[in-house]
Amino acid sequence: MPAASPRIEELRGGSKSSGTPRRNESETSQGSSARPSPSVSSGGTPTSTPSVNASTSASPSLDDANTLTDAELRSLFAPPNTVRSVRELVALVRDKMRFKANQTRLGEFIKSHCKNRMKILALAFLAAAIADAQLVQPLWRDPAKKLGPQNAIKNARSRFNLTIALADDSKRSVSLTDFVDEYYTTSATIGKGQTFNFDLDTGSSDVWVRGASCTSSDGSCGASGQSTFKTSDTTVKKTGSTWTTTYGSGEVSGNVYSGTVALAGVSAKINFGVTTSETGFNFNADGLWGLAYSSINEISGGNFVSTSGIANMSFYFSNSADNDFGELTINGLDTTKFSGTLNYVSISSKTYYQFNPKGATFTVGSKSIAFTNTGNGAIADTGTSLFLIPNAMSDTLNAAIGSDSYSSSDGVYPIACSKATSGPNIVFKLGAVTITIPPSIYVVSDGNGGCFSGISQIGEVSSGSGPAYIFGDTFLRAAYTVFDVKNSRIGFAQAIHP
């Protein structure tokens, strides 16, 4: 996998939106020494360019709007542009041209006119240059289905082995909000160009897609508009293994296949699942794309992040009030999506993206609320809808922002919808990290004319039972977030919304 070229995926915010990035990077090291910043410029591209020994003065200038003639294409590989290595070829294209409009023609020309060693070098040059370009594709939220707040709370607690403390676990039919507004999907491919919409999840590690023979008792396999994987694809192979993964929302199982998968232009050959049974996934995504560490993979050999060699993943989550686009950037940053400084906390456990929140505080007006029970750690999780914190702390914080009392039957705090424009800001601080969560983000519509707080109780947490804090989508919409796999850290900066 070529090193550190940015790939950008645009997340289409069909209903909620959030954050944006900008410039500098400093680090919050909690008891650790500062690590060097990634060798990436503010735009996400490598900061240095190899020198070209041969003269390139006669090389045609390849503008995005220009289409080159065959003669001009031929001149790229003729004196005085003769080069001796792929490195020089890559440098030549970086120094002298931008060729998005000519990629296809250049590839065809190479195959037709270059021979033997030069053809290999030229095709390598083309691949390297294409890899250095930004690839953009939509990532959107699904506005069609309603998960319900009680199920959302249960799902978040279950996935991290937390005690569920709802007063009546059977009352899941109570629908207060369209929580589908709280998960994000994007298109990705498996095998020979089979494209699906996946829910991106930093709280799990397996990649799976719905199979044509999938069965379910709750409609998970048959939701309208869903695609299924064609096992007749000759580029993938059935391994003979089966797998089962249990999530907070339900369970999936099926057969394991091996083949090439690609997300935002980054590909890897891994083992992935094709479901034959699903429960609890009655949504319009076609599958789940896990982005956490291999230590929590249920499918052996199925970790996309480690196999692809991804250095980092940067998320901007859109906010429904703004109706803009979210974005995933791989191996780089989008500096237009955040303001101020990007600060980092160290990853404390390479399972989920876990960190130590010791010393963190919330501030609402003049009231400061210290983080408690930090020994169990915190997790930054794109697959959890709400920002979940210890129960007593949640009561205090929600009282400070004007929420009503906690509803044990629904698992959330009702709040007046007018607070979305008149409520106070919540300021989160951890070392050098400072993130402001405005009321337009933490006041969530229930889809029926009411609203509730996007910050709620995590349940009863005991030693070793799971994290005490889950920094889910409510927080991540406010914070541009960088999952820096290479340097074992997570970066946060204030997201910029329209």
GROMACS .gro file of N, CA, C and O in nm, residues 12-19 141 143 177-178 180-182 184 316-326 420 439-445 477 497-498:
model
  152
   12ARG      N    1  -2.268   1.214   0.287
   12ARG     CA    2  -2.383   1.297   0.256
   12ARG      C    3  -2.469   1.306   0.378
   12ARG      O    4  -2.521   1.208   0.424
   13GLY      N    5  -2.490   1.424   0.435
   13GLY     CA    6  -2.573   1.442   0.553
   13GLY      C    7  -2.716   1.456   0.511
   13GLY      O    8  -2.764   1.563   0.489
   14GLY      N    9  -2.791   1.348   0.498
   14GLY     CA   10  -2.932   1.355   0.464
   14GLY      C   11  -3.008   1.418   0.573
   14GLY      O   12  -3.109   1.478   0.555
   15SER      N   13  -2.970   1.413   0.690
   15SER     CA   14  -3.028   1.479   0.803
   15SER      C   15  -2.935   1.523   0.908
   15SER      O   16  -2.941   1.582   0.966
   16LYS      N   17  -2.839   1.490   0.964
   16LYS     CA   18  -2.770   1.563   1.067
   16LYS      C   19  -2.634   1.600   1.019
   16LYS      O   20  -2.584   1.534   0.934
   17SER      N   21  -2.565   1.692   1.072
   17SER     CA   22  -2.434   1.724   1.029
   17SER      C   23  -2.347   1.775   1.137
   17SER      O   24  -2.390   1.800   1.243
   18SER      N   25  -2.223   1.795   1.105
   18SER     CA   26  -2.133   1.837   1.207
   18SER      C   27  -2.004   1.888   1.151
   18SER      O   28  -1.993   1.925   1.040
   19GLY      N   29  -1.905   1.894   1.213
   19GLY     CA   30  -1.774   1.942   1.212
   19GLY      C   31  -1.698   1.979   1.089
   19GLY      O   32  -1.738   1.957   0.982
  141ARG      N   33  -2.641   0.993   0.556
  141ARG     CA   34  -2.725   0.934   0.658
  141ARG      C   35  -2.855   0.890   0.597
  141ARG      O   36  -2.905   0.951   0.505
  143PRO      N   37  -3.238   0.868   0.612
  143PRO     CA   38  -3.348   0.933   0.681
  143PRO      C   39  -3.474   0.847   0.689
  143PRO      O   40  -3.576   0.890   0.738
  177THR      N   41  -3.729   0.945   1.842
  177THR     CA   42  -3.643   1.010   1.744
  177THR      C   43  -3.607   0.914   1.633
  177THR      O   44  -3.610   0.793   1.651
  178ASP      N   45  -3.573   0.969   1.521
  178ASP     CA   46  -3.523   0.890   1.409
  178ASP      C   47  -3.373   0.875   1.430
  178ASP      O   48  -3.294   0.956   1.386
  180VAL      N   49  -3.176   0.679   1.299
  180VAL     CA   50  -3.101   0.652   1.177
  180VAL      C   51  -3.029   0.778   1.133
  180VAL      O   52  -2.929   0.774   1.063
  181ASP      N   53  -3.079   0.893   1.178
  181ASP     CA   54  -3.008   1.017   1.154
  181ASP      C   55  -2.873   1.018   1.224
  181ASP      O   56  -2.795   1.110   1.203
  182GLU      N   57  -2.847   0.920   1.307
  182GLU     CA   58  -2.727   0.919   1.388
  182GLU      C   59  -2.624   0.816   1.343
  182GLU      O   60  -2.527   0.793   1.411
  184TYR      N   61  -2.386   0.677   0.995
  184TYR     CA   62  -2.335   0.728   0.868
  184TYR      C   63  -2.297   0.612   0.777
  184TYR      O   64  -2.239   0.514   0.821
  316TYR      N   65  -1.540   1.400   0.953
  316TYR     CA   66  -1.625   1.516   0.975
  316TYR      C   67  -1.768   1.466   0.964
  316TYR      O   68  -1.809   1.415   0.859
  317PHE      N   69  -1.846   1.477   1.072
  317PHE     CA   70  -1.984   1.434   1.072
  317PHE      C   71  -2.076   1.555   1.057
  317PHE      O   72  -2.069   1.649   1.137
  318SER      N   73  -2.160   1.549   0.956
  318SER     CA   74  -2.251   1.659   0.929
  318SER      C   75  -2.362   1.665   1.033
  318SER      O   76  -2.387   1.569   1.105
  319ASN      N   77  -2.428   1.779   1.042
  319ASN     CA   78  -2.536   1.802   1.137
  319ASN      C   79  -2.665   1.830   1.060
  319ASN      O   80  -2.664   1.908   0.964
  320SER      N   81  -2.776   1.767   1.100
  320SER     CA   82  -2.899   1.777   1.022
  320SER      C   83  -2.948   1.920   1.007
  320SER      O   84  -3.007   1.956   0.906
  321ALA      N   85  -2.922   2.003   1.107
  321ALA     CA   86  -2.968   2.141   1.100
  321ALA      C   87  -2.902   2.217   0.986
  321ALA      O   88  -2.956   2.316   0.937
  322ASP      N   89  -2.785   2.171   0.942
  322ASP     CA   90  -2.709   2.241   0.839
  322ASP      C   91  -2.730   2.183   0.700
  322ASP      O   92  -2.702   2.248   0.600
  323ASN      N   93  -2.773   2.056   0.694
  323ASN     CA   94  -2.801   1.991   0.565
  323ASN      C   95  -2.681   1.996   0.472
  323ASN      O   96  -2.692   2.022   0.353
  324ASP      N   97  -2.563   1.971   0.528
  324ASP     CA   98  -2.442   1.972   0.445
  324ASP      C   99  -2.391   1.828   0.427
  324ASP      O  100  -2.465   1.733   0.448
  325PHE      N  101  -2.268   1.814   0.388
  325PHE     CA  102  -2.210   1.683   0.362
  325PHE      C  103  -2.107   1.650   0.469
  325PHE      O  104  -2.028   1.734   0.509
  326GLY      N  105  -2.107   1.525   0.514
  326GLY     CA  106  -2.001   1.477   0.601
  326GLY      C  107  -1.887   1.425   0.516
  326GLY      O  108  -1.895   1.420   0.393
  420ALA      N  109  -3.261   2.423   2.112
  420ALA     CA  110  -3.165   2.407   2.002
  420ALA      C  111  -3.106   2.540   1.958
  420ALA      O  112  -2.996   2.546   1.903
  439PRO      N  113  -2.591   2.384   2.129
  439PRO     CA  114  -2.723   2.322   2.145
  439PRO      C  115  -2.780   2.270   2.014
  439PRO      O  116  -2.861   2.177   2.014
  440SER      N  117  -2.741   2.326   1.901
  440SER     CA  118  -2.791   2.277   1.772
  440SER      C  119  -2.745   2.135   1.746
  440SER      O  120  -2.804   2.064   1.664
  441ILE      N  121  -2.642   2.089   1.816
  441ILE     CA  122  -2.593   1.952   1.803
  441ILE      C  123  -2.648   1.861   1.912
  441ILE      O  124  -2.688   1.748   1.885
  442TYR      N  125  -2.653   1.908   2.038
  442TYR     CA  126  -2.696   1.817   2.145
  442TYR      C  127  -2.847   1.810   2.163
  442TYR      O  128  -2.896   1.719   2.232
  443VAL      N  129  -2.924   1.899   2.104
  443VAL     CA  130  -3.070   1.888   2.106
  443VAL      C  131  -3.112   1.811   1.981
  443VAL      O  132  -3.091   1.856   1.869
  444VAL      N  133  -3.171   1.692   2.002
  444VAL     CA  134  -3.202   1.601   1.892
  444VAL      C  135  -3.353   1.588   1.877
  444VAL      O  136  -3.426   1.568   1.975
  445SER      N  137  -3.401   1.599   1.754
  445SER     CA  138  -3.543   1.584   1.727
  445SER      C  139  -3.585   1.438   1.737
  445SER      O  140  -3.512   1.348   1.694
  477ARG      N  141  -1.997   1.495   1.608
  477ARG     CA  142  -2.044   1.601   1.518
  477ARG      C  143  -1.982   1.735   1.555
  477ARG      O  144  -1.967   1.822   1.470
  497HIS      N  145  -1.912   2.398   1.098
  497HIS     CA  146  -2.037   2.370   1.027
  497HIS      C  147  -2.080   2.496   0.951
  497HIS      O  148  -2.046   2.608   0.988
  498PRO      N  149  -2.155   2.475   0.844
  498PRO     CA  150  -2.199   2.591   0.764
  498PRO      C  151  -2.277   2.690   0.848
  498PRO      O  152  -2.346   2.653   0.943
   0.00000   0.00000   0.00000
